[in-house]
Structure formats: structure tokens, C-alpha cells
Amino acid sequence: MKAWLDCHARVKREDSDQWYLDLANDLLPLISQSCIYRDATERSQQHVALILSLYLEDCVADEGTGGSLPTGITIAMGVTYLFIR
């Protein structure tokens, strides 16, 4: 959670933080098995999982400012696929 909060430059948790952190943790085994990150350090793999979760969070947040949530999720999942294939 500390790394997640550090990315947001805050110390107080928000309601959605745990969901995105759980997503990052769920992505981690897929990333570690991917051809791109198989030989990367564990820290690098964790960093990628965190970035992908942050990206999805940003896509969801943009929905409230005129972006499209389905489009944002589609883009985030497409980016995720590129990292884990």
C-alpha cells in the first residue's frame, strides 16, 4: 500500500485504493511469467504491475472529465495484454 500511496503523493487511503492494489497483485504473476519480464527483477515486475493499475485508475478517473470509461478500460486492458503476453 505504501508504494501505491507514494505514487499518489499522499498518506491517507481512499476507498478505491485497495481494489487497485489488489489488481496490481493479481497482475504480478502474469507479468512475471511474460516473455518481456520473465528475466526482470522482482522489483521491476512489481513496478510494471503498479503502473498498469495506475493507468487503469487514470482511465476510470478520466470518465468523469469527459473521457469514456469503456474506451479507457479497453485501452488499459490492451496495454496490459501487451505486457503479459
Coordinates of N, CA, C and O in Angstrom, one line a residue:
M1 N 0.8 -1.2 0.0 CA 0.0 0.0 0.0 C 0.9 1.3 0.0 O 0.5 2.2 -0.6
K2 N 2.0 1.2 0.7 CA 2.9 2.3 0.7 C 3.3 2.8 -0.7 O 3.3 4.0 -1.0
A3 N 3.7 1.9 -1.5 CA 4.1 2.2 -2.9 C 3.0 2.9 -3.6 O 3.2 3.8 -4.4
W4 N 1.7 2.3 -3.5 CA 0.6 2.9 -4.1 C 0.3 4.3 -3.6 O 0.1 5.2 -4.4
L5 N 0.4 4.5 -2.3 CA 0.2 5.9 -1.8 C 1.3 6.8 -2.2 O 1.0 8.0 -2.4
D6 N 2.5 6.3 -2.2 CA 3.6 7.2 -2.7 C 3.4 7.7 -4.1 O 3.8 8.8 -4.4
C7 N 2.9 6.8 -5.0 CA 2.6 7.2 -6.4 C 1.6 8.4 -6.4 O 1.6 9.1 -7.4
H8 N 0.7 8.4 -5.4 CA -0.3 9.5 -5.4 C 0.2 10.7 -4.5 O -0.6 11.6 -4.3
A9 N 1.3 10.6 -3.9 CA 1.9 11.6 -3.1 C 0.9 12.0 -1.9 O 0.6 13.1 -1.6
R10 N 0.4 10.9 -1.3 CA -0.5 11.1 -0.1 C -0.3 9.9 0.8 O 0.3 8.9 0.5
V11 N -0.7 10.1 2.1 CA -0.6 9.1 3.1 C -1.9 8.5 3.5 O -2.0 7.4 4.1
K12 N -3.0 9.2 3.2 CA -4.3 8.8 3.6 C -4.9 7.9 2.5 O -4.9 8.3 1.3
R13 N -5.5 6.8 2.9 CA -6.1 5.9 1.9 C -7.4 6.4 1.5 O -8.2 7.0 2.2
E14 N -7.8 6.1 0.2 CA -9.1 6.3 -0.3 C -9.8 5.0 -0.5 O -9.2 3.9 -0.5
D15 N -11.1 5.0 -0.6 CA -11.9 3.8 -0.7 C -11.5 2.9 -1.8 O -11.5 1.6 -1.7
S16 N -11.1 3.4 -2.9 CA -10.7 2.6 -4.1 C -9.3 2.0 -4.1 O -9.0 1.2 -4.9
D17 N -8.5 2.5 -3.2 CA -7.1 2.2 -3.2 C -6.8 0.6 -3.1 O -6.0 0.1 -3.9
Q18 N -7.6 0.0 -2.3 CA -7.3 -1.5 -2.1 C -7.7 -2.2 -3.3 O -7.0 -3.2 -3.7
W19 N -8.7 -1.8 -4.0 CA -9.2 -2.5 -5.2 C -8.0 -2.5 -6.3 O -7.7 -3.5 -6.9
Y20 N -7.5 -1.3 -6.5 CA -6.4 -1.1 -7.5 C -5.1 -1.9 -7.0 O -4.4 -2.4 -7.9
L21 N -4.9 -1.8 -5.8 CA -3.7 -2.6 -5.3 C -3.9 -4.1 -5.4 O -2.9 -4.8 -5.8
D22 N -5.1 -4.6 -5.2 CA -5.4 -6.0 -5.4 C -5.2 -6.3 -6.9 O -4.7 -7.4 -7.2
L23 N -5.6 -5.4 -7.8 CA -5.4 -5.7 -9.2 C -3.9 -5.8 -9.5 O -3.5 -6.7 -10.3
A24 N -3.1 -4.9 -9.0 CA -1.7 -4.9 -9.2 C -1.1 -6.3 -8.7 O -0.3 -6.9 -9.4
N25 N -1.6 -6.7 -7.6 CA -1.1 -8.0 -7.0 C -1.6 -9.2 -7.9 O -0.9 -10.2 -8.0
D26 N -2.8 -9.1 -8.5 CA -3.3 -10.1 -9.4 C -2.5 -10.2 -10.7 O -2.3 -11.2 -11.3
L27 N -2.1 -9.0 -11.1 CA -1.3 -8.9 -12.4 C 0.1 -9.4 -12.2 O 0.7 -9.9 -13.2
L28 N 0.7 -9.3 -11.0 CA 2.1 -9.7 -10.8 C 2.5 -11.1 -11.3 O 3.5 -11.2 -12.0
P29 N 1.7 -12.1 -11.0 CA 2.1 -13.5 -11.5 C 2.1 -13.5 -13.0 O 3.0 -14.2 -13.7
L30 N 1.2 -12.8 -13.7 CA 1.1 -12.8 -15.1 C 2.3 -12.1 -15.7 O 2.9 -12.5 -16.7
I31 N 2.7 -11.0 -15.1 CA 3.8 -10.2 -15.6 C 5.1 -11.0 -15.4 O 6.0 -11.1 -16.3
S32 N 5.2 -11.7 -14.3 CA 6.5 -12.4 -14.0 C 6.7 -13.6 -15.0 O 7.8 -14.1 -15.2
Q33 N 5.6 -14.1 -15.5 CA 5.6 -15.2 -16.5 C 5.7 -14.7 -17.9 O 5.9 -15.5 -18.8
S34 N 5.5 -13.4 -18.2 CA 5.5 -12.9 -19.5 C 6.9 -13.0 -20.2 O 7.9 -13.0 -19.5
C35 N 6.9 -13.1 -21.5 CA 8.2 -13.1 -22.2 C 9.0 -11.8 -22.0 O 10.3 -11.9 -22.0
I36 N 8.4 -10.7 -21.8 CA 9.1 -9.5 -21.7 C 9.7 -9.3 -20.3 O 10.8 -8.8 -20.2
Y37 N 9.1 -9.8 -19.2 CA 9.5 -9.5 -17.9 C 10.0 -10.8 -17.1 O 10.3 -10.7 -15.9
R38 N 10.0 -11.9 -17.8 CA 10.4 -13.2 -17.1 C 11.7 -13.0 -16.4 O 11.9 -13.6 -15.3
D39 N 12.7 -12.4 -17.1 CA 14.1 -12.3 -16.5 C 14.3 -11.0 -15.8 O 15.4 -10.7 -15.3
A40 N 13.3 -10.2 -15.6 CA 13.4 -8.9 -14.9 C 13.5 -9.1 -13.4 O 13.0 -10.2 -12.9
T41 N 13.9 -8.2 -12.7 CA 14.0 -8.3 -11.2 C 12.5 -8.2 -10.7 O 11.6 -7.7 -11.3
E42 N 12.4 -8.7 -9.5 CA 11.0 -8.7 -8.9 C 10.6 -7.3 -8.7 O 9.4 -7.0 -8.9
R43 N 11.5 -6.4 -8.3 CA 11.1 -5.0 -8.2 C 10.6 -4.4 -9.5 O 9.6 -3.7 -9.5
S44 N 11.2 -4.7 -10.6 CA 10.8 -4.2 -11.9 C 9.4 -4.8 -12.2 O 8.6 -4.1 -12.8
Q45 N 9.2 -6.0 -11.9 CA 7.9 -6.7 -12.2 C 6.8 -6.0 -11.4 O 5.7 -5.7 -11.9
Q46 N 7.1 -5.7 -10.1 CA 6.2 -5.0 -9.2 C 5.9 -3.6 -9.8 O 4.7 -3.2 -9.7
H47 N 6.9 -3.0 -10.3 CA 6.7 -1.6 -10.8 C 5.8 -1.6 -12.0 O 4.9 -0.8 -12.1
V48 N 5.9 -2.6 -12.9 CA 5.0 -2.7 -14.0 C 3.6 -3.0 -13.6 O 2.7 -2.3 -14.1
A49 N 3.4 -3.9 -12.6 CA 2.0 -4.1 -12.1 C 1.4 -2.9 -11.5 O 0.2 -2.6 -11.8
L50 N 2.2 -2.1 -10.8 CA 1.7 -0.9 -10.3 C 1.4 0.2 -11.3 O 0.3 0.8 -11.3
I51 N 2.2 0.3 -12.3 CA 2.0 1.2 -13.4 C 0.7 0.9 -14.2 O -0.1 1.7 -14.5
L52 N 0.5 -0.4 -14.5 CA -0.7 -0.8 -15.2 C -2.0 -0.5 -14.3 O -3.0 0.0 -14.9
S53 N -1.9 -0.7 -13.0 CA -3.1 -0.4 -12.2 C -3.3 1.1 -12.1 O -4.4 1.6 -12.1
L54 N -2.2 1.9 -12.1 CA -2.3 3.3 -12.1 C -2.9 3.8 -13.4 O -3.7 4.7 -13.4
Y55 N -2.5 3.2 -14.5 CA -3.1 3.5 -15.8 C -4.6 3.3 -15.8 O -5.3 4.2 -16.3
L56 N -5.0 2.1 -15.3 CA -6.5 1.9 -15.3 C -7.2 2.9 -14.4 O -8.2 3.4 -14.8
E57 N -6.6 3.2 -13.3 CA -7.2 4.2 -12.4 C -7.4 5.5 -13.1 O -8.4 6.2 -13.0
D58 N -6.4 5.9 -13.8 CA -6.4 7.1 -14.6 C -7.5 7.1 -15.7 O -8.2 8.1 -15.9
C59 N -7.6 6.0 -16.4 CA -8.7 5.8 -17.4 C -10.1 6.0 -16.7 O -10.9 6.6 -17.3
V60 N -10.3 5.3 -15.6 CA -11.5 5.4 -14.9 C -11.8 6.8 -14.5 O -12.9 7.4 -14.6
A61 N -10.8 7.5 -13.9 CA -10.9 8.9 -13.5 C -11.3 9.8 -14.6 O -12.1 10.8 -14.5
D62 N -10.7 9.6 -15.8 CA -11.0 10.4 -17.0 C -12.4 10.3 -17.4 O -12.9 11.3 -18.0
E63 N -13.1 9.3 -17.1 CA -14.5 9.1 -17.4 C -15.3 10.2 -16.8 O -16.3 10.7 -17.5
G64 N -15.0 10.7 -15.7 CA -15.7 11.8 -15.0 C -15.4 13.2 -15.6 O -16.0 14.1 -15.3
T65 N -14.3 13.2 -16.5 CA -14.0 14.5 -17.0 C -14.1 14.5 -18.6 O -13.4 15.2 -19.3
G66 N -15.1 13.7 -19.0 CA -15.4 13.7 -20.5 C -14.8 12.6 -21.2 O -15.0 12.4 -22.4
G67 N -14.0 11.7 -20.6 CA -13.4 10.6 -21.2 C -14.5 9.5 -21.3 O -15.6 9.6 -20.8
S68 N -14.2 8.4 -21.9 CA -15.1 7.3 -22.0 C -14.6 6.1 -21.2 O -13.6 5.6 -21.4
L69 N -15.4 5.7 -20.2 CA -15.0 4.6 -19.3 C -14.7 3.3 -20.1 O -13.7 2.7 -20.0
P70 N -15.7 2.9 -21.0 CA -15.4 1.7 -21.8 C -14.2 1.8 -22.6 O -13.4 0.8 -22.8
T71 N -14.0 2.9 -23.2 CA -12.8 3.1 -24.1 C -11.5 3.1 -23.2 O -10.5 2.5 -23.6
G72 N -11.6 3.7 -22.0 CA -10.4 3.7 -21.1 C -10.1 2.3 -20.7 O -8.9 1.9 -20.6
I73 N -11.1 1.5 -20.3 CA -10.9 0.2 -19.9 C -10.3 -0.7 -21.0 O -9.4 -1.5 -20.8
T74 N -10.8 -0.5 -22.2 CA -10.4 -1.2 -23.4 C -8.9 -0.9 -23.6 O -8.1 -1.8 -23.9
I75 N -8.5 0.4 -23.6 CA -7.1 0.8 -23.8 C -6.2 0.2 -22.7 O -5.2 -0.4 -22.9
A76 N -6.7 0.3 -21.4 CA -5.9 -0.3 -20.3 C -5.7 -1.8 -20.4 O -4.6 -2.3 -20.2
M77 N -6.7 -2.5 -20.8 CA -6.6 -3.9 -21.0 C -5.7 -4.3 -22.2 O -5.0 -5.2 -22.1
G78 N -5.8 -3.5 -23.2 CA -4.9 -3.7 -24.4 C -3.4 -3.5 -24.0 O -2.6 -4.3 -24.4
V79 N -3.2 -2.5 -23.2 CA -1.8 -2.2 -22.7 C -1.4 -3.4 -21.8 O -0.2 -3.9 -21.9
T80 N -2.3 -3.8 -21.0 CA -1.9 -4.9 -20.1 C -1.6 -6.2 -20.9 O -0.6 -6.9 -20.6
Y81 N -2.4 -6.4 -21.9 CA -2.1 -7.6 -22.7 C -0.7 -7.6 -23.4 O 0.0 -8.6 -23.4
L82 N -0.3 -6.4 -23.8 CA 1.0 -6.3 -24.4 C 2.1 -6.6 -23.4 O 3.1 -7.2 -23.8
F83 N 1.9 -6.3 -22.1 CA 2.9 -6.6 -21.1 C 2.9 -8.0 -20.7 O 3.9 -8.6 -20.3
I84 N 1.8 -8.7 -20.7 CA 1.7 -10.1 -20.2 C 1.7 -11.2 -21.2 O 1.8 -12.3 -20.8
R85 N 1.7 -10.9 -22.4 CA 1.7 -11.9 -23.5 C 3.0 -12.5 -23.6 O 4.0 -12.1 -23.3

